Tab-separated table of C-alpha atoms and ligand atoms in Angstrom:
chain	number	residue	atom	x	y	z
G	1	MET	CA	63.072	54.478	73.470
G	2	SER	CA	61.212	52.650	76.258
G	3	THR	CA	62.361	53.163	79.851
G	4	THR	CA	63.545	50.060	81.684
G	5	VAL	CA	62.115	49.681	85.185
G	6	GLU	CA	63.785	47.952	88.107
G	7	ARG	CA	62.021	47.321	91.429
G	8	ILE	CA	64.197	47.174	94.565
G	9	HIS	CA	64.027	47.626	98.353
G	10	CYS	CA	66.883	50.024	98.999
G	11	LEU	CA	68.501	52.577	96.707
G	12	ILE	CA	71.564	54.606	97.669
G	13	ILE	CA	72.404	57.705	95.619
G	14	GLY	CA	75.999	58.940	95.945
G	15	SER	CA	79.338	57.307	96.671
G	16	GLY	CA	81.223	59.365	99.258
G	17	PRO	CA	81.917	58.193	102.809
G	18	ALA	CA	78.201	58.574	103.656
G	19	GLY	CA	76.948	56.527	100.686
G	20	TYR	CA	79.499	53.737	101.060
G	21	THR	CA	78.943	53.450	104.816
G	22	ALA	CA	75.183	53.304	104.258
G	23	ALA	CA	75.885	50.582	101.672
G	24	ILE	CA	78.013	48.518	104.083
G	25	TYR	CA	75.322	48.596	106.764
G	26	ALA	CA	72.388	48.123	104.376
G	27	ALA	CA	74.074	45.184	102.648
G	28	ARG	CA	74.941	43.526	105.949
G	29	ALA	CA	71.295	43.966	107.011
G	30	GLY	CA	70.230	42.020	103.923
G	31	LEU	CA	68.587	44.950	102.096
G	32	LYS	CA	70.441	44.124	98.848
G	33	PRO	CA	71.167	47.813	98.228
G	34	ILE	CA	71.871	49.213	94.802
G	35	MET	CA	74.099	52.260	94.681
G	36	TYR	CA	74.360	54.779	91.870
G	37	THR	CA	77.686	56.533	92.289
G	38	GLY	CA	77.178	59.875	90.557
G	39	LEU	CA	79.849	61.369	88.281
G	40	LEU	CA	82.549	61.725	90.922
G	41	GLN	CA	82.923	58.141	92.098
G	42	GLY	CA	84.144	58.254	95.691
G	43	GLY	CA	82.983	61.840	96.163
G	44	GLN	CA	85.044	64.844	97.177
G	45	LEU	CA	87.758	62.778	98.853
G	46	VAL	CA	89.009	61.542	95.489
G	47	ASN	CA	90.183	65.135	94.951
G	48	THR	CA	92.178	65.183	98.193
G	49	THR	CA	95.709	64.071	98.955
G	50	ASP	CA	96.523	63.053	102.523
G	51	VAL	CA	93.727	62.337	104.950
G	52	GLU	CA	95.279	62.468	108.397
G	53	ASN	CA	92.236	62.752	110.609
G	54	TYR	CA	90.218	59.648	109.710
G	55	PRO	CA	90.429	57.238	112.669
G	56	GLY	CA	92.051	53.896	111.923
G	57	TYR	CA	94.800	55.252	109.671
G	58	PRO	CA	97.562	56.219	112.120
G	59	THR	CA	99.952	57.272	109.372
G	60	GLY	CA	97.290	58.844	107.143
G	61	ILE	CA	96.016	57.664	103.768
G	62	LEU	CA	95.453	59.197	100.354
G	63	GLY	CA	91.808	60.233	99.779
G	64	PRO	CA	91.365	58.159	96.575
G	65	GLU	CA	92.863	55.076	98.283
G	66	MET	CA	90.576	55.472	101.246
G	67	MET	CA	87.530	55.656	98.993
G	68	GLU	CA	88.701	52.532	97.140
G	69	ASP	CA	88.780	50.788	100.543
G	70	PHE	CA	85.254	52.013	101.314
G	71	LYS	CA	84.081	50.704	97.939
G	72	LYS	CA	85.683	47.279	98.394
G	73	GLN	CA	84.090	46.957	101.818
G	74	ALA	CA	80.643	47.851	100.438
G	75	GLU	CA	81.088	45.356	97.572
G	76	ARG	CA	82.285	42.626	99.928
G	77	PHE	CA	78.822	42.488	101.519
G	78	GLY	CA	77.033	42.477	98.187
G	79	THR	CA	76.209	46.103	97.352
G	80	ASP	CA	75.485	46.429	93.650
G	81	ILE	CA	77.534	49.514	92.730
G	82	ARG	CA	76.720	51.157	89.412
G	83	PHE	CA	77.907	54.263	87.611
G	84	GLY	CA	75.052	56.685	86.944
G	85	MET	CA	73.387	59.930	87.954
G	86	ALA	CA	69.954	60.386	89.473
G	87	THR	CA	68.465	62.921	87.046
G	88	LYS	CA	64.834	63.050	88.215
G	89	VAL	CA	62.796	61.792	91.162
G	90	ASP	CA	59.191	61.378	92.172
G	91	PHE	CA	58.895	60.868	95.909
G	92	SER	CA	55.117	61.366	95.970
G	93	THR	CA	54.481	57.711	95.201
G	94	SER	CA	55.158	54.463	96.990
G	95	PRO	CA	57.545	52.958	95.943
G	96	LYS	CA	59.607	56.076	95.256
G	97	LYS	CA	60.714	56.671	91.696
G	98	VAL	CA	64.249	57.641	90.699
G	99	TRP	CA	65.323	58.047	87.082
G	100	ILE	CA	68.959	57.294	86.281
G	101	ASP	CA	70.625	59.208	83.440
G	102	ASP	CA	67.112	60.110	82.174
G	103	GLU	CA	66.799	56.550	80.892
G	104	LYS	CA	66.308	53.941	83.520
G	105	LEU	CA	63.636	54.040	86.232
G	106	VAL	CA	64.395	52.540	89.638
G	107	GLU	CA	61.464	51.994	91.983
G	108	ALA	CA	62.618	51.681	95.578
G	109	ASP	CA	60.859	51.335	98.930
G	110	ALA	CA	63.608	53.177	100.793
G	111	VAL	CA	65.951	55.765	99.302
G	112	ILE	CA	69.150	57.004	100.920
G	113	LEU	CA	70.346	60.358	99.598
G	114	ALA	CA	74.122	60.782	99.888
G	115	THR	CA	74.912	63.123	97.007
G	116	GLY	CA	77.254	65.367	98.997
G	117	ALA	CA	78.293	68.859	98.040
G	118	GLU	CA	80.414	70.507	95.336
G	119	ALA	CA	82.697	73.487	94.917
G	120	LYS	CA	81.368	77.048	94.929
G	121	TRP	CA	82.541	79.631	92.405
G	122	LEU	CA	83.043	83.381	92.721
G	123	GLY	CA	80.627	84.130	89.894
G	124	ILE	CA	82.784	86.613	87.964
G	125	PRO	CA	82.721	86.351	84.138
G	126	SER	CA	86.463	85.773	83.654
G	127	GLU	CA	86.365	82.824	86.050
G	128	LYS	CA	83.785	81.111	83.865
G	129	ARG	CA	85.445	82.073	80.591
G	130	LEU	CA	88.830	80.670	81.643
G	131	ASN	CA	87.518	77.617	83.479
G	132	GLY	CA	89.689	74.696	82.441
G	133	SER	CA	92.189	77.112	80.884
G	134	GLY	CA	93.922	78.013	84.108
G	135	VAL	CA	90.906	78.374	86.414
G	136	SER	CA	90.220	75.398	88.650
G	137	ALA	CA	88.434	74.500	91.898
G	138	CYS	CA	90.722	71.585	92.678
G	139	ALA	CA	94.406	72.094	93.357
G	140	VAL	CA	95.001	68.409	93.825
G	141	CYS	CA	93.473	67.593	90.439
G	142	ASP	CA	95.114	70.392	88.457
G	143	GLY	CA	98.078	71.732	90.459
G	144	PHE	CA	100.505	69.541	88.557
G	145	PHE	CA	99.872	71.554	85.370
G	146	TYR	CA	101.327	74.650	87.019
G	147	LYS	CA	104.529	73.112	88.289
G	148	GLY	CA	107.351	75.672	88.489
G	149	THR	CA	105.077	78.679	87.917
G	150	GLU	CA	103.203	81.222	90.063
G	151	VAL	CA	99.545	80.661	90.930
G	152	ALA	CA	96.791	82.340	92.943
G	153	ILE	CA	94.217	80.862	95.272
G	154	VAL	CA	91.073	82.443	96.743
G	155	GLY	CA	89.628	81.468	100.118
G	156	ALA	CA	90.592	81.303	103.764
G	157	GLY	CA	89.053	78.102	105.070
G	158	ASP	CA	90.764	74.771	105.736
G	159	THR	CA	90.355	73.785	102.101
G	160	ALA	CA	92.077	76.934	100.825
G	161	CYS	CA	94.919	76.482	103.328
G	162	GLU	CA	95.340	72.803	102.484
G	163	GLU	CA	95.360	73.562	98.760
G	164	ALA	CA	97.727	76.533	99.147
G	165	ILE	CA	100.202	74.291	100.971
G	166	TYR	CA	99.825	71.608	98.333
G	167	LEU	CA	100.445	74.160	95.554
G	168	SER	CA	103.428	75.673	97.399
G	169	LYS	CA	105.239	72.353	96.948
G	170	LEU	CA	104.751	72.427	93.173
G	171	CYS	CA	104.803	76.120	92.335
G	172	THR	CA	107.415	78.808	92.789
G	173	LYS	CA	104.921	81.124	94.494
G	174	VAL	CA	101.321	80.989	95.712
G	175	HIS	CA	99.369	84.251	95.992
G	176	MET	CA	96.559	83.678	98.504
G	177	ILE	CA	93.635	86.092	98.325
G	178	VAL	CA	91.758	86.495	101.624
G	179	ARG	CA	88.743	88.791	101.762
G	180	ARG	CA	88.944	89.671	105.469
G	181	ASP	CA	91.818	90.487	107.836
G	182	GLU	CA	91.648	86.980	109.298
G	183	MET	CA	91.169	83.423	108.143
G	184	ARG	CA	88.326	81.062	108.929
G	185	ALA	CA	90.648	78.032	108.818
G	186	SER	CA	91.735	76.095	111.927
G	187	LYS	CA	94.726	77.567	113.773
G	188	ILE	CA	97.074	74.755	112.771
G	189	MET	CA	96.301	75.182	109.067
G	190	GLN	CA	96.687	78.960	109.259
G	191	GLU	CA	100.053	78.573	110.926
G	192	ARG	CA	101.197	76.178	108.237
G	193	VAL	CA	100.248	78.694	105.574
G	194	LEU	CA	101.861	81.635	107.326
G	195	ASN	CA	105.044	79.620	107.900
G	196	THR	CA	105.359	78.623	104.256
G	197	LYS	CA	107.855	80.987	102.642
G	198	ASN	CA	106.480	80.914	99.103
G	199	ILE	CA	102.861	81.633	100.073
G	200	GLN	CA	102.040	85.338	100.083
G	201	VAL	CA	98.754	86.260	101.762
G	202	TYR	CA	96.833	89.300	100.506
G	203	TRP	CA	94.553	90.362	103.398
G	204	ASN	CA	91.316	92.334	102.860
G	205	SER	CA	91.553	91.399	99.219
G	206	GLU	CA	89.143	90.255	96.540
G	207	THR	CA	89.416	89.068	92.984
G	208	ASP	CA	88.476	91.797	90.568
G	209	GLU	CA	89.054	89.729	87.409
G	210	VAL	CA	91.156	86.888	86.129
G	211	LEU	CA	93.137	88.240	83.183
G	212	GLY	CA	94.097	86.471	79.961
G	213	GLU	CA	92.745	86.017	76.443
G	214	ASN	CA	92.707	82.228	76.110
G	215	VAL	CA	94.587	81.137	79.225
G	216	VAL	CA	95.132	82.691	82.651
G	217	GLU	CA	97.924	85.251	82.546
G	218	ALA	CA	97.315	87.298	85.702
G	219	VAL	CA	94.853	88.101	88.443
G	220	ARG	CA	93.655	91.604	89.322
G	221	ILE	CA	93.485	91.836	93.096
G	222	PHE	CA	91.372	94.508	94.742
G	223	ASN	CA	92.135	95.672	98.279
G	224	ASN	CA	88.756	96.415	99.861
G	225	LYS	CA	90.321	98.716	102.494
G	226	THR	CA	92.701	100.821	100.391
G	227	LYS	CA	90.667	100.363	97.158
G	228	GLU	CA	93.963	99.719	95.389
G	229	LYS	CA	94.066	97.271	92.457
G	230	ILE	CA	97.142	95.308	91.430
G	231	ASP	CA	97.787	92.843	88.605
G	232	VAL	CA	99.753	89.793	89.694
G	233	PRO	CA	101.071	87.539	86.893
G	234	VAL	CA	99.975	83.914	87.433
G	235	THR	CA	99.331	80.904	85.219
G	236	GLY	CA	96.768	79.198	87.449
G	237	PHE	CA	93.836	80.526	89.478
G	238	PHE	CA	92.307	78.274	92.130
G	239	VAL	CA	88.971	78.856	93.821
G	240	ALA	CA	88.584	77.299	97.285
G	241	ILE	CA	85.668	79.146	98.873
G	242	GLY	CA	83.509	76.320	100.096
G	243	HIS	CA	80.851	74.041	98.746
G	244	GLN	CA	77.159	73.768	97.976
G	245	PRO	CA	74.964	70.712	98.504
G	246	ASN	CA	73.865	68.606	95.539
G	247	SER	CA	70.148	68.734	96.295
G	248	VAL	CA	68.685	70.318	93.162
G	249	VAL	CA	67.298	67.047	91.787
G	250	PHE	CA	65.301	66.443	94.994
G	251	LYS	CA	64.144	69.983	95.668
G	252	ASP	CA	60.508	69.543	94.586
G	253	PHE	CA	59.988	66.823	97.179
G	254	ILE	CA	62.594	67.208	99.913
G	255	THR	CA	62.682	70.144	102.317
G	256	THR	CA	65.972	72.038	102.337
G	257	ASP	CA	67.212	75.182	104.057
G	258	THR	CA	67.883	78.392	102.140
G	259	GLU	CA	71.358	77.168	101.129
G	260	GLY	CA	69.972	73.890	99.785
G	261	TYR	CA	71.059	71.608	102.634
G	262	VAL	CA	68.504	68.855	103.218
G	263	ILE	CA	66.743	69.253	106.551
G	264	THR	CA	66.657	66.066	108.582
G	265	GLN	CA	64.807	65.423	111.827
G	266	ALA	CA	66.772	65.926	115.043
G	267	ASP	CA	69.127	63.015	115.849
G	268	SER	CA	68.001	61.266	112.681
G	269	THR	CA	68.520	61.088	108.934
G	270	LYS	CA	64.757	61.126	108.230
G	271	THR	CA	63.662	63.742	105.707
G	272	ASN	CA	60.149	65.164	105.282
G	273	VAL	CA	59.301	62.192	103.040
G	274	GLU	CA	58.703	58.867	104.737
G	275	GLY	CA	61.237	56.297	103.592
G	276	VAL	CA	63.700	58.864	102.240
G	277	PHE	CA	66.808	59.398	104.349
G	278	ALA	CA	69.642	61.903	103.865
G	279	CYS	CA	73.211	61.634	105.092
G	280	GLY	CA	76.655	63.186	104.679
G	281	ASP	CA	77.463	66.672	103.399
G	282	LEU	CA	74.081	66.906	101.673
G	283	GLN	CA	72.544	67.543	105.098
G	284	ASP	CA	75.532	68.715	107.132
G	285	LYS	CA	76.919	72.199	106.853
G	286	THR	CA	78.463	72.181	110.303
G	287	TYR	CA	81.001	69.358	110.466
G	288	ARG	CA	81.473	68.229	106.828
G	289	GLN	CA	84.065	65.639	107.717
G	290	ALA	CA	84.515	62.194	106.189
G	291	VAL	CA	84.051	60.608	109.591
G	292	THR	CA	80.819	62.490	110.350
G	293	ALA	CA	79.530	61.679	106.863
G	294	ALA	CA	80.284	58.004	107.484
G	295	GLY	CA	78.477	58.227	110.836
G	296	THR	CA	75.311	59.619	109.285
G	297	GLY	CA	75.572	57.049	106.454
G	298	CYS	CA	75.431	54.341	109.104
G	299	MET	CA	72.405	56.041	110.704
G	300	ALA	CA	70.611	56.265	107.340
G	301	ALA	CA	71.054	52.535	106.693
G	302	LEU	CA	69.901	51.562	110.192
G	303	GLU	CA	66.886	53.858	109.930
G	304	SER	CA	66.025	52.494	106.479
G	305	GLU	CA	66.207	48.955	107.763
G	306	ARG	CA	63.979	49.805	110.731
G	307	TRP	CA	61.490	51.652	108.541
G	308	LEU	CA	61.281	48.795	106.030
G	309	SER	CA	60.729	46.300	108.874
G	310	GLU	CA	57.983	48.459	110.388
G	311	LYS	CA	56.259	48.577	107.016
G	312	GLY	CA	56.634	44.814	106.720
G	313	ILE	CA	58.563	45.285	103.484
G	314	HIS	CA	61.797	43.613	104.503
L	1	LIG	P1	84.603	77.119	104.522
L	1	LIG	O1	83.172	77.435	104.336
L	1	LIG	O2	85.106	76.709	105.851
L	1	LIG	O3	85.475	78.380	104.073
L	1	LIG	C1	85.217	79.099	102.915
L	1	LIG	C2	86.212	80.246	102.822
L	1	LIG	O4	86.029	80.902	101.584
L	1	LIG	C3	86.022	81.283	103.902
L	1	LIG	O5	87.265	81.751	104.350
L	1	LIG	C4	85.258	82.390	103.185
L	1	LIG	O6	85.561	83.694	103.663
L	1	LIG	C5	85.788	82.280	101.790
L	1	LIG	N1	84.840	82.768	100.807
L	1	LIG	C6	83.540	82.393	100.628
L	1	LIG	N2	82.988	83.057	99.596
L	1	LIG	C7	83.949	83.875	99.115
L	1	LIG	C8	83.999	84.801	98.065
L	1	LIG	N3	82.947	85.022	97.272
L	1	LIG	N4	85.154	85.469	97.845
L	1	LIG	C9	86.238	85.249	98.614
L	1	LIG	N5	86.260	84.364	99.632
L	1	LIG	C10	85.132	83.693	99.883
L	1	LIG	O7	84.914	76.021	103.388
L	1	LIG	P2	86.101	74.964	103.277
L	1	LIG	O8	85.853	74.274	102.007
L	1	LIG	O9	87.409	75.579	103.493
L	1	LIG	O10	85.860	73.938	104.469
L	1	LIG	C11	84.605	73.259	104.611
L	1	LIG	C12	84.645	72.363	105.855
L	1	LIG	O11	85.555	71.267	105.640
L	1	LIG	C13	85.149	73.075	107.100
L	1	LIG	O12	84.412	72.619	108.201
L	1	LIG	C14	86.587	72.654	107.199
L	1	LIG	O13	87.078	72.695	108.526
L	1	LIG	C15	86.545	71.232	106.663
L	1	LIG	N6	87.843	70.843	106.075
L	1	LIG	C16	88.712	70.157	106.867
L	1	LIG	C17	89.939	69.772	106.378
L	1	LIG	C18	90.847	69.012	107.271
L	1	LIG	O14	90.552	68.889	108.448
L	1	LIG	N7	91.940	68.481	106.792
L	1	LIG	C19	90.360	70.076	105.011
L	1	LIG	C20	89.380	70.822	104.272
L	1	LIG	C21	88.175	71.190	104.808
L	1	LIG	P3	84.996	84.251	105.060
L	1	LIG	O15	85.786	83.552	106.110
L	1	LIG	O16	85.281	85.703	104.948
L	1	LIG	O17	83.530	83.918	105.088
């Protein structure tokens, strides 16, 4: 099968707040951007319920609705939005080469990387074996299946707290497994968890194994202070221990830190490759907010536009 080749000025990879904001600015600057969305169209926010901290929505908005708004705004100015994954790149050439779904080749002068981050897993065998059969990394996607039952959740950040609260509204009890004697989450989220009657927090606790032959039946919790192990019957097991950046496809060309976050120049979205810009959670392990992702998406588009002008390409 021969590969089709398309030659463009500006390619955006990823469709979270960073990618869509880059698209809005790039389209308005006349760069005729093409966006490939990745598998999760709209990014991590499509797996969220209420977003209450994005400015401009005084009464909050649902994550998927907000991303639909972002998409419409990007389309309104002419962004060509397509479903597809960047599966291989070659950033050693000019124009840069990006293969989509191992089939199509896009040659672009400027490339904006906005592929975000994805959920981390504990790495225990039972978690993998029962994934999709009671083990999940997204309470909002899968919580409904466990309505009226008891579930467990691992983690102590804002995500874990948010998901525990969400689950507490559907489930009879939420067992929250926290590995230290304190939580990393913001004070307000911790208080919400601790004030929710049907959430039980297990401090200094780790997951030994998820139990069950074909579906989750219980979780074995290990207290790392007392060394005691207990089996708690649950039907669902949720992992909410953070995220890792989606940078593997670019790693041969783009400099990342040890965790895989793309390194950008100070006060800029410029990567180590001229004409390749990175924005959003892919390069931000500090703030990781929709609004900061959108901010860096805007920067990436403005810097692309400037770079293309300097090169006389635009
Ligand atoms: P975080 O990195 O903030 O937290 C991860 C949590 O998981 C930590 O409590 C960590 O424990 C725990 N953890 C990590 N690895 C393991 C493991 N192997 N076993 C058990 N526990 C583990 O990730 P989040 O996804 O919670 O949040 C990411 C960012 O997004 C944060 O900046 C957060 O504030 C933000 N956010 C904001 C929201 C909002 O404002 N509405 C909602 C959701 C997220 P330990 O503390 O011991 O390291």
